[in-house]
Coordinates of C-alpha atoms in Angstrom, one line a residue:
X25 CA 157.3 69.2 -1.4
X26 CA 158.4 72.8 -2.4
X27 CA 162.1 73.3 -3.0
X28 CA 164.3 76.2 -3.7
X29 CA 166.4 76.5 -6.9
X30 CA 168.6 79.2 -8.3
X31 CA 168.2 81.1 -11.6
X32 CA 171.3 82.4 -13.3
X33 CA 170.9 85.8 -14.9
X34 CA 172.6 87.1 -18.0
X35 CA 175.1 89.1 -15.9
X36 CA 175.9 86.0 -13.8
X37 CA 173.9 87.0 -10.8
X38 CA 172.0 84.1 -9.1
X39 CA 168.5 84.5 -7.7
X40 CA 166.6 81.9 -5.6
X41 CA 163.1 80.9 -6.6
X42 CA 160.6 78.3 -5.1
X43 CA 159.6 75.4 -7.3
X44 CA 156.0 74.3 -6.8
X45 CA 154.0 71.6 -8.6
X46 CA 151.7 72.9 -11.3
X47 CA 153.0 76.5 -11.4
X48 CA 150.8 79.2 -12.9
X49 CA 151.0 78.9 -16.7
X50 CA 150.0 81.3 -19.4
X51 CA 150.1 81.2 -23.1
X52 CA 153.9 81.8 -23.3
X53 CA 155.4 81.4 -19.8
X54 CA 155.0 79.7 -16.5
X55 CA 155.9 81.3 -13.2
X56 CA 157.7 80.7 -9.9
X57 CA 157.9 83.1 -7.0
X58 CA 160.9 84.2 -5.0
X59 CA 161.1 83.0 -1.3
X60 CA 159.9 86.4 -0.1
X61 CA 157.4 86.7 -3.1
X62 CA 158.9 90.1 -4.1
X63 CA 159.7 88.9 -7.6
X64 CA 158.9 86.1 -10.0
X65 CA 161.0 84.0 -12.3
X66 CA 159.2 83.2 -15.5
X67 CA 160.3 80.5 -18.0
X68 CA 159.1 80.2 -21.5
X69 CA 156.9 77.3 -22.3
X70 CA 159.1 76.6 -25.4
X71 CA 162.7 76.5 -24.2
X72 CA 164.0 76.8 -27.8
X73 CA 162.8 80.4 -27.7
X74 CA 166.1 81.1 -25.8
X75 CA 168.0 80.4 -29.0
X76 CA 166.1 83.1 -30.9
X77 CA 168.5 86.1 -31.2
X78 CA 165.6 88.5 -32.1
X79 CA 163.8 87.6 -28.9
X80 CA 166.9 88.2 -26.9
X81 CA 167.6 91.5 -28.5
X82 CA 164.1 92.6 -27.9
X83 CA 164.2 91.7 -24.2
X84 CA 167.5 93.4 -23.8
X85 CA 166.1 96.6 -25.3
X86 CA 162.9 96.4 -23.2
X87 CA 164.9 95.8 -20.0
X88 CA 167.4 98.5 -20.9
X89 CA 167.1 101.6 -23.2
X90 CA 163.3 101.5 -23.5
X91 CA 162.6 100.8 -19.8
X92 CA 160.4 103.6 -18.2
X93 CA 160.8 102.0 -14.7
X94 CA 164.6 102.6 -14.8
X95 CA 166.3 106.0 -14.9
X96 CA 168.4 107.0 -17.9
X97 CA 171.4 107.2 -15.5
X98 CA 171.0 103.5 -14.8
X99 CA 170.5 102.5 -18.4
X100 CA 166.8 103.0 -18.7
X101 CA 164.6 105.1 -21.0
X102 CA 166.0 108.4 -22.3
X103 CA 165.1 111.4 -20.3
X104 CA 163.9 109.3 -17.4
X105 CA 164.7 110.7 -13.9
X106 CA 164.7 108.6 -10.7
X107 CA 161.4 110.1 -9.7
X108 CA 159.8 109.3 -13.1
X109 CA 161.2 105.7 -12.9
X110 CA 159.7 105.3 -9.5
X111 CA 156.4 106.6 -10.7
X112 CA 156.1 104.3 -13.6
X113 CA 157.3 101.3 -11.5
X114 CA 153.8 101.4 -10.1
X115 CA 152.1 101.5 -13.5
X116 CA 153.9 98.6 -15.1
X117 CA 155.1 95.1 -14.1
X118 CA 158.3 95.6 -16.2
X119 CA 160.9 92.8 -16.7
X120 CA 164.1 93.4 -14.7
X121 CA 166.5 90.8 -16.1
X122 CA 167.0 87.8 -18.5
X123 CA 167.4 84.3 -17.0
X124 CA 169.8 82.0 -18.9
X125 CA 169.8 78.9 -16.6
X126 CA 168.4 76.5 -15.8
X127 CA 166.2 77.6 -18.7
X128 CA 165.6 80.7 -20.7
X129 CA 163.3 83.2 -19.0
X130 CA 162.9 86.6 -17.3
X131 CA 162.7 88.1 -13.8
X132 CA 159.8 90.5 -13.1
X133 CA 158.6 92.2 -9.9
X134 CA 155.7 90.5 -8.3
X135 CA 152.3 92.2 -8.5
X136 CA 151.4 94.2 -5.4
X137 CA 149.0 92.4 -3.2
X138 CA 146.0 94.6 -4.0
X139 CA 146.0 93.1 -7.5
X140 CA 145.2 89.6 -6.1
X141 CA 141.7 88.6 -4.9
X142 CA 141.6 88.1 -1.2
X143 CA 139.1 86.2 1.0
X144 CA 135.4 86.8 0.8
X145 CA 135.3 88.8 -2.4
X146 CA 132.1 87.3 -3.8
X147 CA 128.6 86.9 -2.4
X148 CA 129.0 83.3 -3.4
X149 CA 131.3 81.4 -1.0
X150 CA 132.4 78.9 -3.6
X151 CA 133.3 81.7 -6.1
X152 CA 135.3 83.4 -3.3
X153 CA 137.3 80.3 -2.8
X154 CA 137.9 79.9 -6.6
X155 CA 139.1 83.5 -7.0
X156 CA 141.3 83.7 -3.9
X157 CA 144.9 84.5 -4.9
X158 CA 144.0 85.0 -8.6
X159 CA 144.8 88.1 -10.6
X160 CA 142.2 90.9 -10.6
X161 CA 141.3 91.0 -14.2
X162 CA 138.9 93.8 -15.1
X163 CA 136.1 91.6 -16.5
X164 CA 135.0 90.9 -12.9
X165 CA 134.3 94.6 -12.5
X166 CA 133.1 95.7 -15.9
X167 CA 130.8 92.8 -16.9
X168 CA 127.2 93.2 -15.7
X169 CA 126.9 89.4 -15.4
X170 CA 130.0 89.0 -13.3
X171 CA 129.7 92.2 -11.2
X172 CA 126.5 90.9 -9.6
X173 CA 128.4 88.1 -7.9
X174 CA 131.0 90.5 -6.4
X175 CA 130.6 92.1 -3.0
X176 CA 129.7 95.8 -3.3
X177 CA 132.9 97.0 -1.5
X178 CA 135.0 95.2 -4.1
X179 CA 133.5 97.2 -7.0
X180 CA 134.8 100.7 -6.2
X181 CA 132.8 103.6 -7.6
X182 CA 132.6 105.7 -10.7
X183 CA 135.4 108.0 -9.5
X184 CA 137.8 105.1 -9.0
X185 CA 137.0 103.9 -12.5
X186 CA 137.9 107.4 -13.8
X187 CA 141.1 107.2 -11.8
X188 CA 142.0 103.8 -13.3
X189 CA 141.4 105.2 -16.8
X190 CA 143.8 108.1 -16.2
X191 CA 146.4 105.7 -14.9
X192 CA 146.1 103.4 -17.9
X193 CA 146.1 106.2 -20.4
X194 CA 149.2 107.7 -18.8
X195 CA 151.0 104.3 -18.9
X196 CA 150.2 103.7 -22.5
X197 CA 151.2 107.3 -23.4
X198 CA 154.6 106.7 -21.8
X199 CA 155.0 103.4 -23.7
X200 CA 154.2 105.0 -27.0
X201 CA 156.5 108.0 -26.4
X202 CA 159.3 105.4 -26.2
X203 CA 158.3 104.0 -29.6
X204 CA 156.9 100.8 -28.1
X205 CA 153.6 99.0 -28.6
X206 CA 152.1 96.4 -26.2
X207 CA 150.5 94.2 -29.0
X208 CA 148.1 92.5 -26.5
X209 CA 146.5 95.2 -24.4
X210 CA 143.4 93.7 -22.9
X211 CA 141.5 92.9 -19.7
X212 CA 143.9 90.0 -19.2
X213 CA 147.1 92.2 -19.3
X214 CA 145.9 95.1 -17.3
X215 CA 145.2 94.2 -13.7
X216 CA 142.9 96.5 -11.8
X217 CA 142.0 97.4 -8.2
X218 CA 138.7 99.4 -8.2
X219 CA 139.0 100.0 -4.5
X220 CA 142.1 102.2 -4.9
X221 CA 141.4 103.2 -8.5
X222 CA 144.8 101.8 -9.6
X223 CA 145.9 99.5 -12.4
X224 CA 149.1 97.8 -13.6
X225 CA 150.1 96.8 -17.2
X226 CA 151.6 93.3 -17.4
X227 CA 153.1 90.9 -20.0
X228 CA 155.6 93.5 -21.0
X229 CA 158.0 91.0 -22.6
X230 CA 155.9 90.9 -25.8
X231 CA 156.2 94.6 -26.5
X232 CA 156.7 95.6 -30.1
X233 CA 159.3 98.0 -31.4
X234 CA 157.9 98.9 -34.9
X235 CA 160.2 98.0 -37.7
X236 CA 162.7 96.4 -35.4
X237 CA 161.1 93.6 -33.4
X238 CA 158.0 92.1 -35.0
X239 CA 154.9 91.2 -32.9
X240 CA 154.6 87.6 -31.7
X241 CA 150.9 87.7 -30.6
X242 CA 147.8 89.0 -32.3
X243 CA 145.8 90.0 -29.2
X244 CA 142.9 89.0 -27.1
X245 CA 139.3 88.6 -28.4
X246 CA 137.3 91.7 -27.9
X247 CA 140.4 94.0 -27.9
X248 CA 141.9 93.1 -31.3
X249 CA 141.6 96.0 -33.7
X250 CA 139.2 95.4 -36.6
X251 CA 142.0 95.8 -39.2
X252 CA 144.0 93.0 -37.6
X253 CA 141.1 90.6 -37.5
X254 CA 140.2 91.4 -41.2
X255 CA 143.7 90.6 -42.5
X256 CA 144.6 87.6 -40.3
X257 CA 144.2 85.2 -43.2
X258 CA 147.0 86.9 -45.1
X259 CA 150.6 85.7 -44.6
X260 CA 153.2 87.5 -42.5
X261 CA 155.0 89.9 -44.8
X262 CA 152.0 90.7 -47.0
X263 CA 151.8 94.5 -47.2
X264 CA 148.0 94.3 -46.8
X265 CA 148.2 92.4 -43.5
X266 CA 147.8 94.6 -40.4
X267 CA 150.0 93.7 -37.4
X268 CA 149.8 94.9 -33.8
X269 CA 151.3 98.4 -33.4
X270 CA 150.6 101.6 -31.5
X271 CA 147.4 102.2 -33.5
X272 CA 146.0 98.8 -32.5
X273 CA 147.0 99.6 -28.9
X274 CA 144.8 102.7 -29.2
X275 CA 141.8 100.6 -30.2
X276 CA 142.3 98.4 -27.1
X277 CA 142.9 101.4 -24.9
X278 CA 139.6 102.9 -26.0
X279 CA 137.8 99.6 -25.4
X280 CA 139.2 99.3 -21.9
X281 CA 138.4 102.9 -20.9
X282 CA 134.9 102.5 -22.3
X283 CA 134.5 99.3 -20.3
X284 CA 135.7 101.0 -17.1
X285 CA 133.4 103.9 -17.4
X286 CA 130.3 102.4 -19.1
X287 CA 130.5 98.8 -17.7
X288 CA 129.9 97.2 -21.1
X289 CA 131.8 96.5 -24.3
X290 CA 131.6 99.2 -27.0
X291 CA 130.9 96.8 -29.9
X292 CA 128.9 93.9 -28.3
X293 CA 125.3 94.8 -29.1
X294 CA 122.1 93.0 -30.2
X295 CA 123.0 93.0 -33.9
X296 CA 123.5 89.5 -35.4
X297 CA 125.7 89.0 -38.5
X298 CA 125.7 85.2 -38.8
X299 CA 124.0 82.1 -37.3
X300 CA 127.4 80.7 -36.8
X301 CA 128.6 82.0 -33.4
X302 CA 132.3 82.1 -34.5
X303 CA 131.5 83.9 -37.8
X304 CA 129.2 86.3 -35.9
X305 CA 132.0 87.2 -33.4
X306 CA 134.5 87.7 -36.2
X307 CA 132.2 90.0 -38.1
X308 CA 131.0 92.0 -35.1
X309 CA 134.6 92.6 -33.9
X310 CA 136.2 92.9 -37.4
X311 CA 134.8 93.8 -40.8
X312 CA 131.2 94.7 -39.6
X313 CA 132.2 96.2 -36.2
X314 CA 129.7 98.9 -35.2
X315 CA 129.7 101.1 -32.1
X316 CA 126.7 100.5 -29.8
X317 CA 126.4 104.2 -29.5
X318 CA 126.9 105.1 -33.1
X319 CA 124.8 108.2 -33.6
X320 CA 124.1 107.6 -37.3
X321 CA 123.5 103.8 -37.2
X322 CA 121.5 102.6 -34.2
X323 CA 121.1 99.0 -35.4
X324 CA 123.5 97.7 -32.8
X325 CA 122.2 99.7 -29.9
X326 CA 120.8 97.8 -26.9
X327 CA 117.3 98.7 -25.9
X328 CA 118.3 99.3 -22.3
X329 CA 121.5 101.4 -22.9
X330 CA 121.0 103.5 -19.9
X331 CA 124.0 105.9 -19.2
X332 CA 125.6 107.0 -22.5
X333 CA 128.9 108.7 -23.4
X334 CA 127.2 112.1 -23.4
X335 CA 126.5 111.7 -19.7
X336 CA 130.3 111.9 -19.0
X337 CA 130.7 115.3 -20.6
X338 CA 131.8 116.5 -24.1
X339 CA 135.5 115.9 -23.7
X340 CA 135.1 112.1 -23.4
X341 CA 132.1 111.9 -25.7
X342 CA 134.2 113.4 -28.5
X343 CA 137.0 110.9 -28.0
X344 CA 134.7 107.9 -27.9
X345 CA 133.1 109.0 -31.2
X346 CA 136.6 109.4 -32.7
X347 CA 137.7 106.0 -31.4
X348 CA 134.5 104.0 -32.3
X349 CA 133.0 105.8 -35.2
X350 CA 135.8 107.8 -37.1
X351 CA 138.6 105.5 -36.1
X352 CA 137.0 102.1 -35.8
X353 CA 137.9 101.1 -39.3
X354 CA 140.4 104.0 -39.9
X355 CA 143.3 103.6 -37.4
X356 CA 144.8 107.0 -38.1
X357 CA 141.7 108.7 -36.7
X358 CA 142.0 107.1 -33.3
X359 CA 142.7 109.4 -30.3
X360 CA 146.3 109.1 -28.9
X361 CA 146.8 108.0 -25.4
X362 CA 147.9 111.5 -24.4
X363 CA 144.5 112.9 -25.7
X364 CA 142.7 110.4 -23.4
X365 CA 144.9 111.4 -20.5
X366 CA 144.1 115.1 -20.9
X367 CA 140.4 114.6 -21.4
X368 CA 140.2 112.3 -18.4
X369 CA 142.0 114.8 -16.2
X370 CA 139.6 117.5 -17.3
X371 CA 136.7 115.1 -16.5
X372 CA 138.1 114.3 -13.1
X373 CA 137.8 118.0 -12.2
X374 CA 134.1 117.9 -13.1
X375 CA 133.3 114.9 -10.8
X376 CA 130.7 115.5 -8.2
X377 CA 129.5 113.3 -5.3
X378 CA 126.0 112.0 -5.6
X379 CA 123.9 113.0 -2.6
X380 CA 121.8 109.8 -2.9
X381 CA 123.3 107.4 -0.2
X382 CA 122.0 104.4 -2.2
X383 CA 123.6 105.4 -5.5
X384 CA 126.0 102.6 -6.5
X385 CA 128.2 104.9 -8.6
X386 CA 128.5 107.5 -5.8
X387 CA 130.1 110.0 -8.2
X388 CA 129.1 111.4 -11.6
X389 CA 130.3 114.0 -14.1
X390 CA 128.5 117.3 -13.5
X391 CA 129.4 119.1 -16.8
X392 CA 126.1 121.1 -17.2
X393 CA 125.2 123.0 -14.0
X394 CA 121.7 123.6 -15.6
X395 CA 121.1 119.9 -15.4
X396 CA 122.6 118.9 -12.0
X397 CA 121.3 115.3 -11.8
X398 CA 123.2 112.0 -11.4
X399 CA 122.8 110.0 -14.6
X400 CA 123.2 106.8 -12.7
X401 CA 120.3 107.2 -10.2
X402 CA 118.6 110.4 -11.3
X403 CA 119.1 112.2 -7.9
X404 CA 119.4 116.0 -8.2
X405 CA 122.1 118.0 -6.5
X406 CA 121.0 120.5 -3.9
X407 CA 121.4 124.1 -5.3
X408 CA 123.5 125.1 -2.3
X409 CA 126.0 122.4 -3.2
X410 CA 126.5 123.6 -6.8
X411 CA 129.8 125.6 -6.8
X412 CA 132.2 125.7 -9.7
X413 CA 135.6 127.4 -10.1
X414 CA 136.3 128.7 -13.6
X415 CA 140.0 128.9 -14.1
X416 CA 141.6 131.5 -16.4
X417 CA 145.2 132.0 -17.5
X418 CA 146.8 135.3 -18.6
X419 CA 147.3 135.3 -22.4
X420 CA 151.0 135.3 -23.2
X421 CA 152.3 138.7 -24.0
X422 CA 148.9 140.4 -23.3
X423 CA 148.8 141.6 -19.8
X424 CA 145.3 141.8 -18.3
X425 CA 143.8 139.5 -21.0
X426 CA 142.5 136.2 -19.6
X427 CA 141.6 132.9 -21.4
X428 CA 139.8 129.8 -20.2
X429 CA 142.1 127.3 -18.5
X430 CA 139.6 124.8 -17.2
X431 CA 136.9 124.4 -14.6
X432 CA 136.5 122.6 -11.3
X433 CA 133.4 121.4 -9.4
X434 CA 134.0 121.7 -5.7
X435 CA 132.8 119.5 -2.8
X436 CA 133.6 119.3 0.9
X437 CA 137.3 118.8 1.7
X438 CA 138.3 118.8 -2.0
X439 CA 142.1 119.3 -2.4
X440 CA 143.5 121.7 -5.0
X441 CA 146.9 121.2 -6.6
X442 CA 149.5 123.2 -8.6
X443 CA 147.6 122.7 -11.8
X444 CA 144.6 124.4 -10.2
X445 CA 146.8 127.4 -9.3
X446 CA 149.3 127.9 -12.1
X447 CA 149.0 127.9 -15.9
X448 CA 151.1 125.6 -18.1
X449 CA 151.0 122.9 -15.4
X450 CA 149.7 119.4 -16.1
X451 CA 149.3 116.6 -13.5
X452 CA 151.7 114.1 -15.2
X453 CA 154.5 112.0 -13.7
X454 CA 156.8 115.1 -13.4
X455 CA 154.4 117.3 -11.4
X456 CA 154.6 117.9 -7.7
X457 CA 151.4 116.6 -6.1
X458 CA 151.6 118.6 -2.9
X459 CA 148.3 120.1 -1.9
X460 CA 148.2 123.9 -2.4
X461 CA 144.7 124.7 -1.1
X462 CA 141.4 122.9 -0.2
X463 CA 137.7 123.7 -0.4
X464 CA 135.4 123.0 2.5
X465 CA 131.8 123.9 3.6
X466 CA 131.7 125.6 7.0
X467 CA 128.5 126.7 8.6
X468 CA 126.7 126.7 5.3
X469 CA 129.4 128.7 3.5
X470 CA 131.9 127.5 0.9
X471 CA 135.5 128.4 1.6
X472 CA 138.8 128.0 -0.3
X473 CA 141.5 127.6 2.3
X474 CA 145.1 128.6 1.4
X475 CA 147.3 125.7 2.4
X476 CA 150.6 126.5 0.7
X477 CA 150.2 129.3 -1.8
X478 CA 152.3 132.4 -1.9
X479 CA 150.5 135.4 -3.2
X480 CA 146.8 134.3 -3.1
X481 CA 144.5 137.2 -3.0
X482 CA 140.9 137.9 -2.0
X483 CA 138.3 139.3 -4.4
X484 CA 139.1 142.7 -2.9
X485 CA 142.8 142.3 -3.8
X486 CA 144.1 141.7 -0.3
X487 CA 146.7 139.0 0.3
X488 CA 145.3 135.8 1.8
X489 CA 148.0 134.3 4.1
X490 CA 148.5 130.5 4.5
X491 CA 145.9 129.2 6.8
X492 CA 143.3 131.8 5.9
X493 CA 140.4 131.4 3.4
X494 CA 138.5 133.1 0.6
X495 CA 134.7 133.0 0.8
X496 CA 133.4 131.4 -2.5
X497 CA 130.4 133.7 -3.3
X498 CA 128.7 133.7 -6.7
X499 CA 130.5 136.0 -9.1
X500 CA 133.6 136.4 -6.9
X501 CA 136.9 136.8 -8.9
X502 CA 140.3 136.5 -7.3
X503 CA 143.9 135.4 -8.1
X504 CA 145.0 132.0 -7.0
X505 CA 148.5 133.4 -7.0
X506 CA 150.0 136.8 -8.0
X507 CA 153.0 135.0 -9.5
X508 CA 153.3 135.4 -13.3
X509 CA 151.6 132.0 -14.0
X510 CA 149.0 132.4 -11.3
X511 CA 145.5 131.6 -12.5
X512 CA 142.5 133.9 -12.1
X513 CA 139.5 132.1 -10.4
X514 CA 135.9 133.0 -11.1
X515 CA 133.2 131.5 -8.8
X516 CA 129.9 130.3 -10.1
X517 CA 127.2 129.1 -7.7
X518 CA 124.0 127.3 -8.4
X519 CA 123.7 128.1 -12.0
X520 CA 125.5 127.8 -15.4

């Protein structure tokens, strides 16, 4: 019989929670829900952890001055506004308070419902029953063996996977900006929803503040950085032992992004290092780790690799090579989370819908207009649907001189935002996401419709009022806005 008890918080507040038999239990904690399921109360499996002053100080710092989901005014992360705090509340499941009685624990918001499996998610009724109510861990959506058991509508598409990647990179960038490291970033601690393209980082209470609060966990198999695996046999305190930190997060981040976009692990290939499975796994993830797409050593490359990093454009290809070739055994060479965020945003602007109705990916990165074919199914884009906007910003202090500021592939009913209209504007947590214009195809012609831009001009130099449009003809050049930071737009149709 379920019963309700009260948890006493560090500030004396009391919160109700529902006690059930056999509560969900992880490696460090077990969980009870509030009566309305809006939050959870989690107790540590080892009650004596409550007597560890270092653990308490770490939790107090995480809940307070390092908290990106709380504004600085309310005691949260430095420089955090209410809007930024609200934004990152959707990216993290961040602890809210420390529980002191009846046992030591924490209070966290409950995961939104879209991160739990609902009914009928699998083509196998028994598997649907087993998954119902469980967390959506990304392995169900990135493993070829597991994906085949999921219903097609649960898998999302390539665009939603790019969106998930941006969300994760942004969350880890914010965490690292605060000086924190996750220490166990993995498919288990990032819940995903490919349908909406969203994700949430969980298990925040194990965060590491380098030099202040030492890591308690090493990580999850497949996501542990090679240098951590290689030095695990050394005692804590040994200068040669590598412990979880921001650099090891960057390895795990790259692995997750690769899995989201490529639907495979970057290091698990056909190469065998030992007849002992445990030793082989250790070597393939640690000392002998080799990228399956390493351009100089193809010995770990599967024979049926299919889509490669180069199919997703040069921005991402460069970062994957840095992460898994240059930085695989040299942590300082790994791309920062901010670099992933910027490259993924540029890649988002190059997405194009596949015209093949049977294409499972539905979207692909069209980076080379001379080769306009979907890498997933091979279907070619119709020439009259090839339209690209080349964005140019005015060089500072040099009136009339314009430099490249990005490019955008257009499709029917595609929205354009401030970062497509003004220079020095990046779509991060601080940016206004109101639509400024949109592109549509009307009676066989491509139009850019002014939705909310002041000072948009036509190729002839006339003002284009709100509600009116510019015809996107090949070679046309016009100002997105005549304001000082307004971008110049050059139209390219059907060719590179």
